[in-house]
PDB file of C-alpha atoms in Angstrom:
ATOM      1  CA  UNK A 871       0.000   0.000   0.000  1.00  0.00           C
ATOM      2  CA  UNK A 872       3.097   2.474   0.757  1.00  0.00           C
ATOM      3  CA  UNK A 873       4.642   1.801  -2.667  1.00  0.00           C
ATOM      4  CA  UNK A 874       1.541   2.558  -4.158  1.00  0.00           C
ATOM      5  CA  UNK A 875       1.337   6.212  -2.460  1.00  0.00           C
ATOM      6  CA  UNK A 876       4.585   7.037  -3.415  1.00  0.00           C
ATOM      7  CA  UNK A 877       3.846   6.127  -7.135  1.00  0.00           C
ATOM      8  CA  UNK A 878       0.977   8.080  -6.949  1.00  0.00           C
ATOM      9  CA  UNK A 879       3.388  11.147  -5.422  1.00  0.00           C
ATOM     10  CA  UNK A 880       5.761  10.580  -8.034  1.00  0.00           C
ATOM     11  CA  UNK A 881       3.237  10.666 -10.495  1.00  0.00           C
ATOM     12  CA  UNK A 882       1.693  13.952  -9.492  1.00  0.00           C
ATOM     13  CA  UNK A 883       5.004  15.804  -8.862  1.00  0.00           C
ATOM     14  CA  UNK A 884       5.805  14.703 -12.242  1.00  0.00           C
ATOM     15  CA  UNK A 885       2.571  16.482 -13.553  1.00  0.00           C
ATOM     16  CA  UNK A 886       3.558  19.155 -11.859  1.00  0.00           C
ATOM     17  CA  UNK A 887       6.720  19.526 -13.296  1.00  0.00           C
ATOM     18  CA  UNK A 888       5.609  19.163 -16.650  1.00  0.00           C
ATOM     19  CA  UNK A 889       2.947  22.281 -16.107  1.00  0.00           C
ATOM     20  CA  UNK A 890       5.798  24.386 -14.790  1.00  0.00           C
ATOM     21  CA  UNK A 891       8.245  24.227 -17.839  1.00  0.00           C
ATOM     22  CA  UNK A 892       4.880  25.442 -20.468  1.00  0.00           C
ATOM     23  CA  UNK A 893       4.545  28.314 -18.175  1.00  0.00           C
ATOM     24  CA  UNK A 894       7.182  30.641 -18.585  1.00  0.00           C
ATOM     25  CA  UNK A 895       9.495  29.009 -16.004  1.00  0.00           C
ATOM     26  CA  UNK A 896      12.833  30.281 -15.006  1.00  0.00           C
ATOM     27  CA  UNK A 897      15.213  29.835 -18.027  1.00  0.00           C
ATOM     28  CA  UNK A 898      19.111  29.940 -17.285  1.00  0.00           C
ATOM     29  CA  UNK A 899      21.066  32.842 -18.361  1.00  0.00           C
ATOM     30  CA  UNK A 900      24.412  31.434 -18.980  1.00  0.00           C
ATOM     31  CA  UNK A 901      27.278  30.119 -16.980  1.00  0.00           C
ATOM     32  CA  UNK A 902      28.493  31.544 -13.740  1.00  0.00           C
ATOM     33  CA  UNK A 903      32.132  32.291 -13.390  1.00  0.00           C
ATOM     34  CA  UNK A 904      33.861  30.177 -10.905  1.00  0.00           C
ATOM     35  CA  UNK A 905      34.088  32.758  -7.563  1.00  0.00           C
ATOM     36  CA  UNK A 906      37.944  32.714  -6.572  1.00  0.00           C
ATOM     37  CA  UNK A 907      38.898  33.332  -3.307  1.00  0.00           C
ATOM     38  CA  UNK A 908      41.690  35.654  -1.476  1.00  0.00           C
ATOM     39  CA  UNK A 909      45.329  34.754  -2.151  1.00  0.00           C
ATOM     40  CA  UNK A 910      47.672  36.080   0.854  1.00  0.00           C
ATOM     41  CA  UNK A 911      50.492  37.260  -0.109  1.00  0.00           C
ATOM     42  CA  UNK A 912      54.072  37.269   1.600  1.00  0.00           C
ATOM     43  CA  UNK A 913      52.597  34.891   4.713  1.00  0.00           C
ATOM     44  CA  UNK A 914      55.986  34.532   5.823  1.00  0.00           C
ATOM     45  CA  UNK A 915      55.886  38.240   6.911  1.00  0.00           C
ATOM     46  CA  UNK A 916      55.095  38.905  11.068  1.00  0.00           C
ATOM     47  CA  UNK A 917      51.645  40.902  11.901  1.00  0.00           C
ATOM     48  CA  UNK A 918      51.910  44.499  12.640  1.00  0.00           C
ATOM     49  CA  UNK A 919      51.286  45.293  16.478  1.00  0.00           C
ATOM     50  CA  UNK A 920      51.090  48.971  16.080  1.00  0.00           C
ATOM     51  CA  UNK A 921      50.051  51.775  13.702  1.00  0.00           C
ATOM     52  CA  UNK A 922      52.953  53.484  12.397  1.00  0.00           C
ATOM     53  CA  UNK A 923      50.832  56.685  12.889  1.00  0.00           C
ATOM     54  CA  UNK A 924      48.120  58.301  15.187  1.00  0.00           C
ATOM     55  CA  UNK A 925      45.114  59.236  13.101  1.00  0.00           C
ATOM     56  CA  UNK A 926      43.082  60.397  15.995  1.00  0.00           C
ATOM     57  CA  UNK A 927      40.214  57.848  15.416  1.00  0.00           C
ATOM     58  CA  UNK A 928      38.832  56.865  18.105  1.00  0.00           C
ATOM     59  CA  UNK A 929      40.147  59.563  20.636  1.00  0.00           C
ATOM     60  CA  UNK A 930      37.385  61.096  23.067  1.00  0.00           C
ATOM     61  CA  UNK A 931      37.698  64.376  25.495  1.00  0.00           C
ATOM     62  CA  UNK A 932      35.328  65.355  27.793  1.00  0.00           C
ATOM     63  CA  UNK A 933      35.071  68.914  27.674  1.00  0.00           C
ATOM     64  CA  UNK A 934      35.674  70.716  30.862  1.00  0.00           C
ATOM     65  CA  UNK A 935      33.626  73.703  32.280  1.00  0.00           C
ATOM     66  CA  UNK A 936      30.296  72.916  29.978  1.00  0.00           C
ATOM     67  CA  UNK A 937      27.104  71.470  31.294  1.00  0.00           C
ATOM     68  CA  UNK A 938      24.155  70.454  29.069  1.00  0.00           C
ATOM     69  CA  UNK A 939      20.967  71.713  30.593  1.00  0.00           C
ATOM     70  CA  UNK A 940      18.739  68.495  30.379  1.00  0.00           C
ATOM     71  CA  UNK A 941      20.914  66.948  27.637  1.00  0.00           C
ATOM     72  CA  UNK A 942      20.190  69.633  25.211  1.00  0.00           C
ATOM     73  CA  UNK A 943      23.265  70.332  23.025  1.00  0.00           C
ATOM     74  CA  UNK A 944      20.642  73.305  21.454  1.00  0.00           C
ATOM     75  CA  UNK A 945      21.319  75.583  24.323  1.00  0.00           C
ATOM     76  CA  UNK A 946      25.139  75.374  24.281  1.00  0.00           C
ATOM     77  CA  UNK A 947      27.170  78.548  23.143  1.00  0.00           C
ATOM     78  CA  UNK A 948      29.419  76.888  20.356  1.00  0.00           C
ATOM     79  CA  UNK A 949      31.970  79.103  20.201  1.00  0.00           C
ATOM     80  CA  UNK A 950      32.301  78.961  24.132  1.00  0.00           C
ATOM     81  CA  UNK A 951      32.302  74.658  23.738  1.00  0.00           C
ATOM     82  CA  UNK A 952      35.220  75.014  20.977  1.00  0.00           C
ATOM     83  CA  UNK A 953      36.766  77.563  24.089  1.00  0.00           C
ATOM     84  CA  UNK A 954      36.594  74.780  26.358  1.00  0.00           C
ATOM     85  CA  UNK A 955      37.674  72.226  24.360  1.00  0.00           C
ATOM     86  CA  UNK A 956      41.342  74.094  23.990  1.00  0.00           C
ATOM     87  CA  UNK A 957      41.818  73.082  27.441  1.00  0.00           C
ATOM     88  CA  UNK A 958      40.073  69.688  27.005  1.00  0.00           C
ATOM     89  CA  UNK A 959      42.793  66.372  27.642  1.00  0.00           C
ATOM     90  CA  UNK A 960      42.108  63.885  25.345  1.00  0.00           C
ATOM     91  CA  UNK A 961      41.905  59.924  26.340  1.00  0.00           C
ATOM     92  CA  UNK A 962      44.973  59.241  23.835  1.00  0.00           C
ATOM     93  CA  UNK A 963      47.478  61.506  23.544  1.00  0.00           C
ATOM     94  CA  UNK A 964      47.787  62.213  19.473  1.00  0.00           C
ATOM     95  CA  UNK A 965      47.813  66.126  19.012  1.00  0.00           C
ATOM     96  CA  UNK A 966      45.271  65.235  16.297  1.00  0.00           C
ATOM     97  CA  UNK A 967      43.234  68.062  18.006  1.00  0.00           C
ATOM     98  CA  UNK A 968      45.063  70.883  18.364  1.00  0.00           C
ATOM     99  CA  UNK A 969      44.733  74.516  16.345  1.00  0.00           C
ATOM    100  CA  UNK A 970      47.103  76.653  15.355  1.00  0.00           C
ATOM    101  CA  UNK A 971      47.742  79.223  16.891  1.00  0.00           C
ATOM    102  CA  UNK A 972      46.234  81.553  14.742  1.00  0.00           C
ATOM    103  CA  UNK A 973      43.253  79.830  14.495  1.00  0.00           C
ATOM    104  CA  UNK A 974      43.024  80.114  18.473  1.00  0.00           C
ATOM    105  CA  UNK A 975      43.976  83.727  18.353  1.00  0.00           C
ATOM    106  CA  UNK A 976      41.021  84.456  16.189  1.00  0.00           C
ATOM    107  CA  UNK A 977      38.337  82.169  18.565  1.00  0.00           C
ATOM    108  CA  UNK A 978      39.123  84.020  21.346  1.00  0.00           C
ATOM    109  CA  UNK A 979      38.476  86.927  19.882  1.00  0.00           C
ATOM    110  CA  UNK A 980      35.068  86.056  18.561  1.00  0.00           C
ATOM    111  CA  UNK A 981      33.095  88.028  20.931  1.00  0.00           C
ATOM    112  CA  UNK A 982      34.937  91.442  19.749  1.00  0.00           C
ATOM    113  CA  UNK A 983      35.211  90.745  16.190  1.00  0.00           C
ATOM    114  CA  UNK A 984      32.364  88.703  15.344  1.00  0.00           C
ATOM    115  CA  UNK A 985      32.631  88.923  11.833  1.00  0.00           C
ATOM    116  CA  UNK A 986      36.481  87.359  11.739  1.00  0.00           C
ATOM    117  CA  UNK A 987      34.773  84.260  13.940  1.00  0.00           C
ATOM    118  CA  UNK A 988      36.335  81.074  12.450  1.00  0.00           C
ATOM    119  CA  UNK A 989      33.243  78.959  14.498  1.00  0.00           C
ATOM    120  CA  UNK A 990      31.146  77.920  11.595  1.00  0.00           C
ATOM    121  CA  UNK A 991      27.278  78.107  12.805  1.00  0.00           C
ATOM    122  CA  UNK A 992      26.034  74.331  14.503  1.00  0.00           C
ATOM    123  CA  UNK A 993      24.134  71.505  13.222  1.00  0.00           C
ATOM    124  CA  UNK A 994      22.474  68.734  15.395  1.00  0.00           C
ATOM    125  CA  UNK A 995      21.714  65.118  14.505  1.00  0.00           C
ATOM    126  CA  UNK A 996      21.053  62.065  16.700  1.00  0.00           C
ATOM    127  CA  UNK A 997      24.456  60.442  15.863  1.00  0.00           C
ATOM    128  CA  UNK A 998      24.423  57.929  18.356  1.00  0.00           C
ATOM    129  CA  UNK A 999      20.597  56.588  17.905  1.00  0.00           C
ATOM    130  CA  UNK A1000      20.279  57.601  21.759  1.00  0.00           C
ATOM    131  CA  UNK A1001      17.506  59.751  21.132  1.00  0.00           C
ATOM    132  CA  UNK A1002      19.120  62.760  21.185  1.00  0.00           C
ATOM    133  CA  UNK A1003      21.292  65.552  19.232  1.00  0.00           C
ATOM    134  CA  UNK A1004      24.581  65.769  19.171  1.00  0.00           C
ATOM    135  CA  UNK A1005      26.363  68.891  18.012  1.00  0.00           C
ATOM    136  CA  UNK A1006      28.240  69.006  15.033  1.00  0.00           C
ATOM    137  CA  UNK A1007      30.983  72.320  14.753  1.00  0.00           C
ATOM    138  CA  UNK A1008      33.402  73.199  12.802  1.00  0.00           C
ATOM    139  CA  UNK A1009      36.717  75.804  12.877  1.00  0.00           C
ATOM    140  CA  UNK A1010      37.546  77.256   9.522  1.00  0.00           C
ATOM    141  CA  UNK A1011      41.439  76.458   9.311  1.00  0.00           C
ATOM    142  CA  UNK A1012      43.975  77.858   6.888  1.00  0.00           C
ATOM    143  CA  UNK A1013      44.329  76.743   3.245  1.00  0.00           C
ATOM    144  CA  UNK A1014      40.786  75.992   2.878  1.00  0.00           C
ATOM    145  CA  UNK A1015      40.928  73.112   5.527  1.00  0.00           C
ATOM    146  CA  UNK A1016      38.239  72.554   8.193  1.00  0.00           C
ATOM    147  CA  UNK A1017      38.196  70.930  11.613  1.00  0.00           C
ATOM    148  CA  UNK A1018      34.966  69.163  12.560  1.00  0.00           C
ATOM    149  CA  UNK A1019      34.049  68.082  15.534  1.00  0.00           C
ATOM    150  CA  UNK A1020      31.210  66.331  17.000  1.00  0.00           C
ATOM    151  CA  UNK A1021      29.756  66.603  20.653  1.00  0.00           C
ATOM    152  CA  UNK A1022      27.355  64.500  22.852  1.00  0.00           C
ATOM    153  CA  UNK A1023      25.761  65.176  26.040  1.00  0.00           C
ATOM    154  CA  UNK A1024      26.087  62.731  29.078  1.00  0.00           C
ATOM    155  CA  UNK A1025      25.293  62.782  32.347  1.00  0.00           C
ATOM    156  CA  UNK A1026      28.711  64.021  33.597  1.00  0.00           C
ATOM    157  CA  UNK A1027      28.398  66.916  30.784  1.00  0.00           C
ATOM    158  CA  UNK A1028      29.869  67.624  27.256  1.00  0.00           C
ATOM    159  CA  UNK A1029      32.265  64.567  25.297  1.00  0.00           C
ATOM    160  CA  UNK A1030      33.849  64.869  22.289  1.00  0.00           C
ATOM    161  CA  UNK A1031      33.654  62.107  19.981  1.00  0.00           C
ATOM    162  CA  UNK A1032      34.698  63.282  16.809  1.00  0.00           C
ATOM    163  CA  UNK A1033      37.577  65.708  15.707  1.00  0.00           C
ATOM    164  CA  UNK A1034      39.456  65.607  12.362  1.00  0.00           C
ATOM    165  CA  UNK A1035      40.690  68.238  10.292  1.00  0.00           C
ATOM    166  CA  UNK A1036      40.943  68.066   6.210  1.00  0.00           C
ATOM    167  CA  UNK A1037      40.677  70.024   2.777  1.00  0.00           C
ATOM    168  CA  UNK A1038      37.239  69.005   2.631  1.00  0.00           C
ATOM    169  CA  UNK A1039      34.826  69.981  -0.764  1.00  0.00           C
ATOM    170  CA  UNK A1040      31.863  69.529   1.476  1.00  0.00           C
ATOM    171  CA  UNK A1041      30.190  67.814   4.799  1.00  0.00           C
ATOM    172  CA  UNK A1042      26.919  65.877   4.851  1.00  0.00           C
ATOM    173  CA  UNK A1043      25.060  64.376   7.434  1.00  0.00           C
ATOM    174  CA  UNK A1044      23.508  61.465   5.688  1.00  0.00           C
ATOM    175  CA  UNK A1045      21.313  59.270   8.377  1.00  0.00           C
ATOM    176  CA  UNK A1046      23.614  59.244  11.469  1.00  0.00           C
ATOM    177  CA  UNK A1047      26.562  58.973   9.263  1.00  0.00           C
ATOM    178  CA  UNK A1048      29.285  62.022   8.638  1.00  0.00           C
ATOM    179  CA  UNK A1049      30.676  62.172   5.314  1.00  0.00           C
ATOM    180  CA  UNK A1050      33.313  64.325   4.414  1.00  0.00           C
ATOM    181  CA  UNK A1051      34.665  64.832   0.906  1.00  0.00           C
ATOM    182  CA  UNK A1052      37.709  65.516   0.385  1.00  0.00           C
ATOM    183  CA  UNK A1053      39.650  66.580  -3.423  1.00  0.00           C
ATOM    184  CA  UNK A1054      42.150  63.912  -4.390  1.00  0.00           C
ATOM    185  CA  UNK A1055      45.796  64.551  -6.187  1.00  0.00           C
ATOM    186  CA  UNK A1056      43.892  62.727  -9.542  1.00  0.00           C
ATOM    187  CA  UNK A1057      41.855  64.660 -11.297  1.00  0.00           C
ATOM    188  CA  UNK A1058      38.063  63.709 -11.766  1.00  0.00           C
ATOM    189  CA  UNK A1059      38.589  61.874  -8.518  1.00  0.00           C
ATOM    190  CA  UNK A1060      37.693  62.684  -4.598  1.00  0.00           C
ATOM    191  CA  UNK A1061      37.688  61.027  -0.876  1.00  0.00           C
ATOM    192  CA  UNK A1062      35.154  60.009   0.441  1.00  0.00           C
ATOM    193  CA  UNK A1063      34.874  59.445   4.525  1.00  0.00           C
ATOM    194  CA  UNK A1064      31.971  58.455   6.487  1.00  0.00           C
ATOM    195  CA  UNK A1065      32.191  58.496  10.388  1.00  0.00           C
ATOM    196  CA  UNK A1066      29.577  56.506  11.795  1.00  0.00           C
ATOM    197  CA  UNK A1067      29.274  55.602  15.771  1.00  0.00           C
ATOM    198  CA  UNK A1068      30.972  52.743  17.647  1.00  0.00           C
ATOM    199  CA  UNK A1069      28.855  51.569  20.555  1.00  0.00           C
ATOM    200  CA  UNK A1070      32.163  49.797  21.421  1.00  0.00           C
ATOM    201  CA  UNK A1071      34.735  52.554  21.004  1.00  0.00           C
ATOM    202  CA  UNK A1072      32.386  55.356  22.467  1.00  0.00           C
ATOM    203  CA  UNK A1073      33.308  57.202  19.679  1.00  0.00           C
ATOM    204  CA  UNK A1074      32.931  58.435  15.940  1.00  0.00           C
ATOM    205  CA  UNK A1075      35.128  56.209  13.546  1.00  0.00           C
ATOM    206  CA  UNK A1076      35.857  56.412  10.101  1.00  0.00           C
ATOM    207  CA  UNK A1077      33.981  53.385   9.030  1.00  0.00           C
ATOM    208  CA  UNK A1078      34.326  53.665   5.091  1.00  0.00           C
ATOM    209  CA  UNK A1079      37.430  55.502   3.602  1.00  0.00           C
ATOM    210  CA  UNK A1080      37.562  55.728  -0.558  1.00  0.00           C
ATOM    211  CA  UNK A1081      38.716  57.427  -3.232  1.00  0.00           C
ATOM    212  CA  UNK A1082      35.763  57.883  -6.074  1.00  0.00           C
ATOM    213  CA  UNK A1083      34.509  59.641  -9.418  1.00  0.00           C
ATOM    214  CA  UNK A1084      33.566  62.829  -8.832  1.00  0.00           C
ATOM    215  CA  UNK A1085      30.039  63.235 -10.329  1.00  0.00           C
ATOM    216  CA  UNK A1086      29.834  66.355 -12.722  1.00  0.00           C
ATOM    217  CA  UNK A1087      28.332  69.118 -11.620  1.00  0.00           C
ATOM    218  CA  UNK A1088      26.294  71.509 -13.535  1.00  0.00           C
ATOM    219  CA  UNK A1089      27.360  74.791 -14.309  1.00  0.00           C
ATOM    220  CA  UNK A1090      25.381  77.627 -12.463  1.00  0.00           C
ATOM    221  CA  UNK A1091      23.035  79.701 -14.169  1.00  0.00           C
ATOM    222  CA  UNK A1092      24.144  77.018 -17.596  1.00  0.00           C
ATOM    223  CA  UNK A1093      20.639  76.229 -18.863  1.00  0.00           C
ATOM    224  CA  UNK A1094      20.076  72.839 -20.990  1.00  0.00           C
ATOM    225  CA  UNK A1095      19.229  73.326 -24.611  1.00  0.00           C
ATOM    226  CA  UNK A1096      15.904  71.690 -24.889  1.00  0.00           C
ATOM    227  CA  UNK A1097      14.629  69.856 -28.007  1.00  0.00           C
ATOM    228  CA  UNK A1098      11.943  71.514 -29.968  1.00  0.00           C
ATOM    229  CA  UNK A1099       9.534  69.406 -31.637  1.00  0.00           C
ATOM    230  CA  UNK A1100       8.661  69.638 -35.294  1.00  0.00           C
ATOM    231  CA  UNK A1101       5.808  71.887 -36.280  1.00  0.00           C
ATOM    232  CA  UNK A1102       2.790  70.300 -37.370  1.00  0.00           C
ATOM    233  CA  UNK A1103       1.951  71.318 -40.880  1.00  0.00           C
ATOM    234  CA  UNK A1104      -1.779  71.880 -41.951  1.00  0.00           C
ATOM    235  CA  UNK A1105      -3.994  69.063 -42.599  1.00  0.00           C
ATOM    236  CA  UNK A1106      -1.627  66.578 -40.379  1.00  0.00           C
ATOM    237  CA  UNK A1107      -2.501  65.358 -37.269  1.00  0.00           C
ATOM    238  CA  UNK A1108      -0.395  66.177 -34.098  1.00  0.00           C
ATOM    239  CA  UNK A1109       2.085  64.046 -33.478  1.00  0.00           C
ATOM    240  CA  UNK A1110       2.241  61.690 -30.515  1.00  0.00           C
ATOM    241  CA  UNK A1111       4.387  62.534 -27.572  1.00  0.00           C
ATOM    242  CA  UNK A1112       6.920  60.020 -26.181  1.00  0.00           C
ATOM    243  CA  UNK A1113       5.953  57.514 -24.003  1.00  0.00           C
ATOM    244  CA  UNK A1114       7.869  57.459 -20.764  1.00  0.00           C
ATOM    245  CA  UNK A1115       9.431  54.133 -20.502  1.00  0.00           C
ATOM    246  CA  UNK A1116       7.723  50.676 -18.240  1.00  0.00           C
ATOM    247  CA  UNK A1117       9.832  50.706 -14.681  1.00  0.00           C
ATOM    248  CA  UNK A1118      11.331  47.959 -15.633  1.00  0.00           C
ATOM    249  CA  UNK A1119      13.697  49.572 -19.176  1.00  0.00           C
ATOM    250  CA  UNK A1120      14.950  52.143 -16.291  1.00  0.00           C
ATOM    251  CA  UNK A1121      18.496  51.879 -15.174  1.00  0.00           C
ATOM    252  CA  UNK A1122      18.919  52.355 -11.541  1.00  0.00           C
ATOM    253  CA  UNK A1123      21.864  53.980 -10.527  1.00  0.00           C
ATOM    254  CA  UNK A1124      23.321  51.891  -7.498  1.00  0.00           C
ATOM    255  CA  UNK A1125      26.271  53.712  -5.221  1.00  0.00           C
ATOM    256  CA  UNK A1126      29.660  51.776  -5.507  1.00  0.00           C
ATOM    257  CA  UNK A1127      30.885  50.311  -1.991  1.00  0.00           C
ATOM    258  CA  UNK A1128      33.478  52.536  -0.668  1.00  0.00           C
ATOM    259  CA  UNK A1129      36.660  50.796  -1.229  1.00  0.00           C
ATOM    260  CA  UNK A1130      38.985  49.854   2.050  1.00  0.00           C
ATOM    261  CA  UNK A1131      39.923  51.783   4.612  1.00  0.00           C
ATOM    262  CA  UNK A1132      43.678  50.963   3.485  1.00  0.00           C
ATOM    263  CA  UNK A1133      43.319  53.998   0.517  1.00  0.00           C
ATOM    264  CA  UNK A1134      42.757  56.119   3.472  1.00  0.00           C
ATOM    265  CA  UNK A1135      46.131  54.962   4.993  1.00  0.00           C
ATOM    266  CA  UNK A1136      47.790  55.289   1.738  1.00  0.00           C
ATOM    267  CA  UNK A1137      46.897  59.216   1.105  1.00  0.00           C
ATOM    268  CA  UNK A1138      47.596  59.913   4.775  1.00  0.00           C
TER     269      UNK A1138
END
């Protein structure tokens, strides 16, 4: 009686089967190419223990003299947090952090001479997915280079958990990601940083480091030449506009993963 069942079975998946291939089943769409996997190179080599250089990731201060009424970075004085944080002590030791003098010359001196202020006005984002802001500053630096820095409020007061300087084309808060762009030596190409929190560290990190195509830019007040269509002559009939095309003839541009942080190490 069993054997019988599983005829049956057989039978019917067979049926099946049969139904799926008249149906517009999945067809194959060539061979795949075998995946190959990493090769390491020089294995006789020892491990490095230590970075040959201090690039400040990582590195936290908590900034002395600032409270945060009720954890709200909105009703700090920037320019007197960036104060503070000259006499801040970092956890590590780097001198990733510190301004010229010039630079601190002219931040002191933003209450006279307003207008010479190197403070850049504040943003606020919920880095840190704690539920609330964290300030985001910057210090204009010379040569076109900028110093960002990123606060969050704790119990205890003010931390800094961000602070990097760089020749940056522009800085975007995308999500709770920091991405800072940066002109490369190749032309047509830029960096590309994003600092993202480490629940670990306690800190901002520079999570993806690249160098990428620079997308073209249009030029400012340049308008496109637009196409005129034909005039209709007398008698004809209008002709019909294009069609826009189905969803699926559209190309979908899809961002290229930011290479390895060892580019960063490389331009550094």
């Amino acid at each position: 009686m069993r054997a019988q069942h599983r005829a049956a079975a057989l039978l019917a998946g067979a049926a099946l089967l049969a139904g799926c291939g008249t149906g517009g089943g999945l067809k194959s769409t060539g061979t795949v190419p075998a995946a190959i996997g990493p090769a390491r190179l020089w294995p006789e080599l020892p491990p490095a223990s230590a970075a040959p250089y201090d690039y400040g990731e990582g590195e936290t201060a908590h900034i002395p003299g600032i409270t945060v009424p009720g954890g709200d970075v909105h009703r700090l004085d920037p320019v007197a947090v960036v104060r503070a944080g000259l006499k801040a002590r970092p956890d590590r030791a780097s001198g990733t952090d510190e301004l010229p003098a010039a630079t601190v010359r002219r931040i002191n001196a933003c209450r006279t001479t307003p207008a010479d202020c190197p403070v850049l006005a504040p943003y606020y984002r919920d880095l840190t997915g704690d539920g609330k802001d964290e300030l985001v500053l910057a210090v204009k630096l010379a040569d076109r280079q900028l110093s960002v820095r990123v606060y969050m409020p704790e119990p205890s007061g003010l931390t800094r958990i961000m602070s990097t300087s760089d020749a940056v084309i522009s800085v975007e808060l995308a999500g709770r990601d920091l991405i800072m762009r940066a002109p490369s030596a190749i032309t047509g190409y830029e960096y590309r940083t994003a600092w993202s929190w480490d629940n670990r560290q306690r800190a901002m990190l520079p999570t993806q480091d690249g160098i990428l195509r620079m997308t073209p830019q249009p030029e400012p007040g340049r308008r496109h030449p637009q196409t005129r269509r034909p005039t209709e002559r007398p008698g004809e009939l209008p002709s019909a506009a294009p069609t826009a095309a189905p969803p699926s003839a559209r190309r979908t541009a899809v961002p290229s993963a930011a290479p390895s942080a060892a580019v960063s190490a490389e331009r550094r």
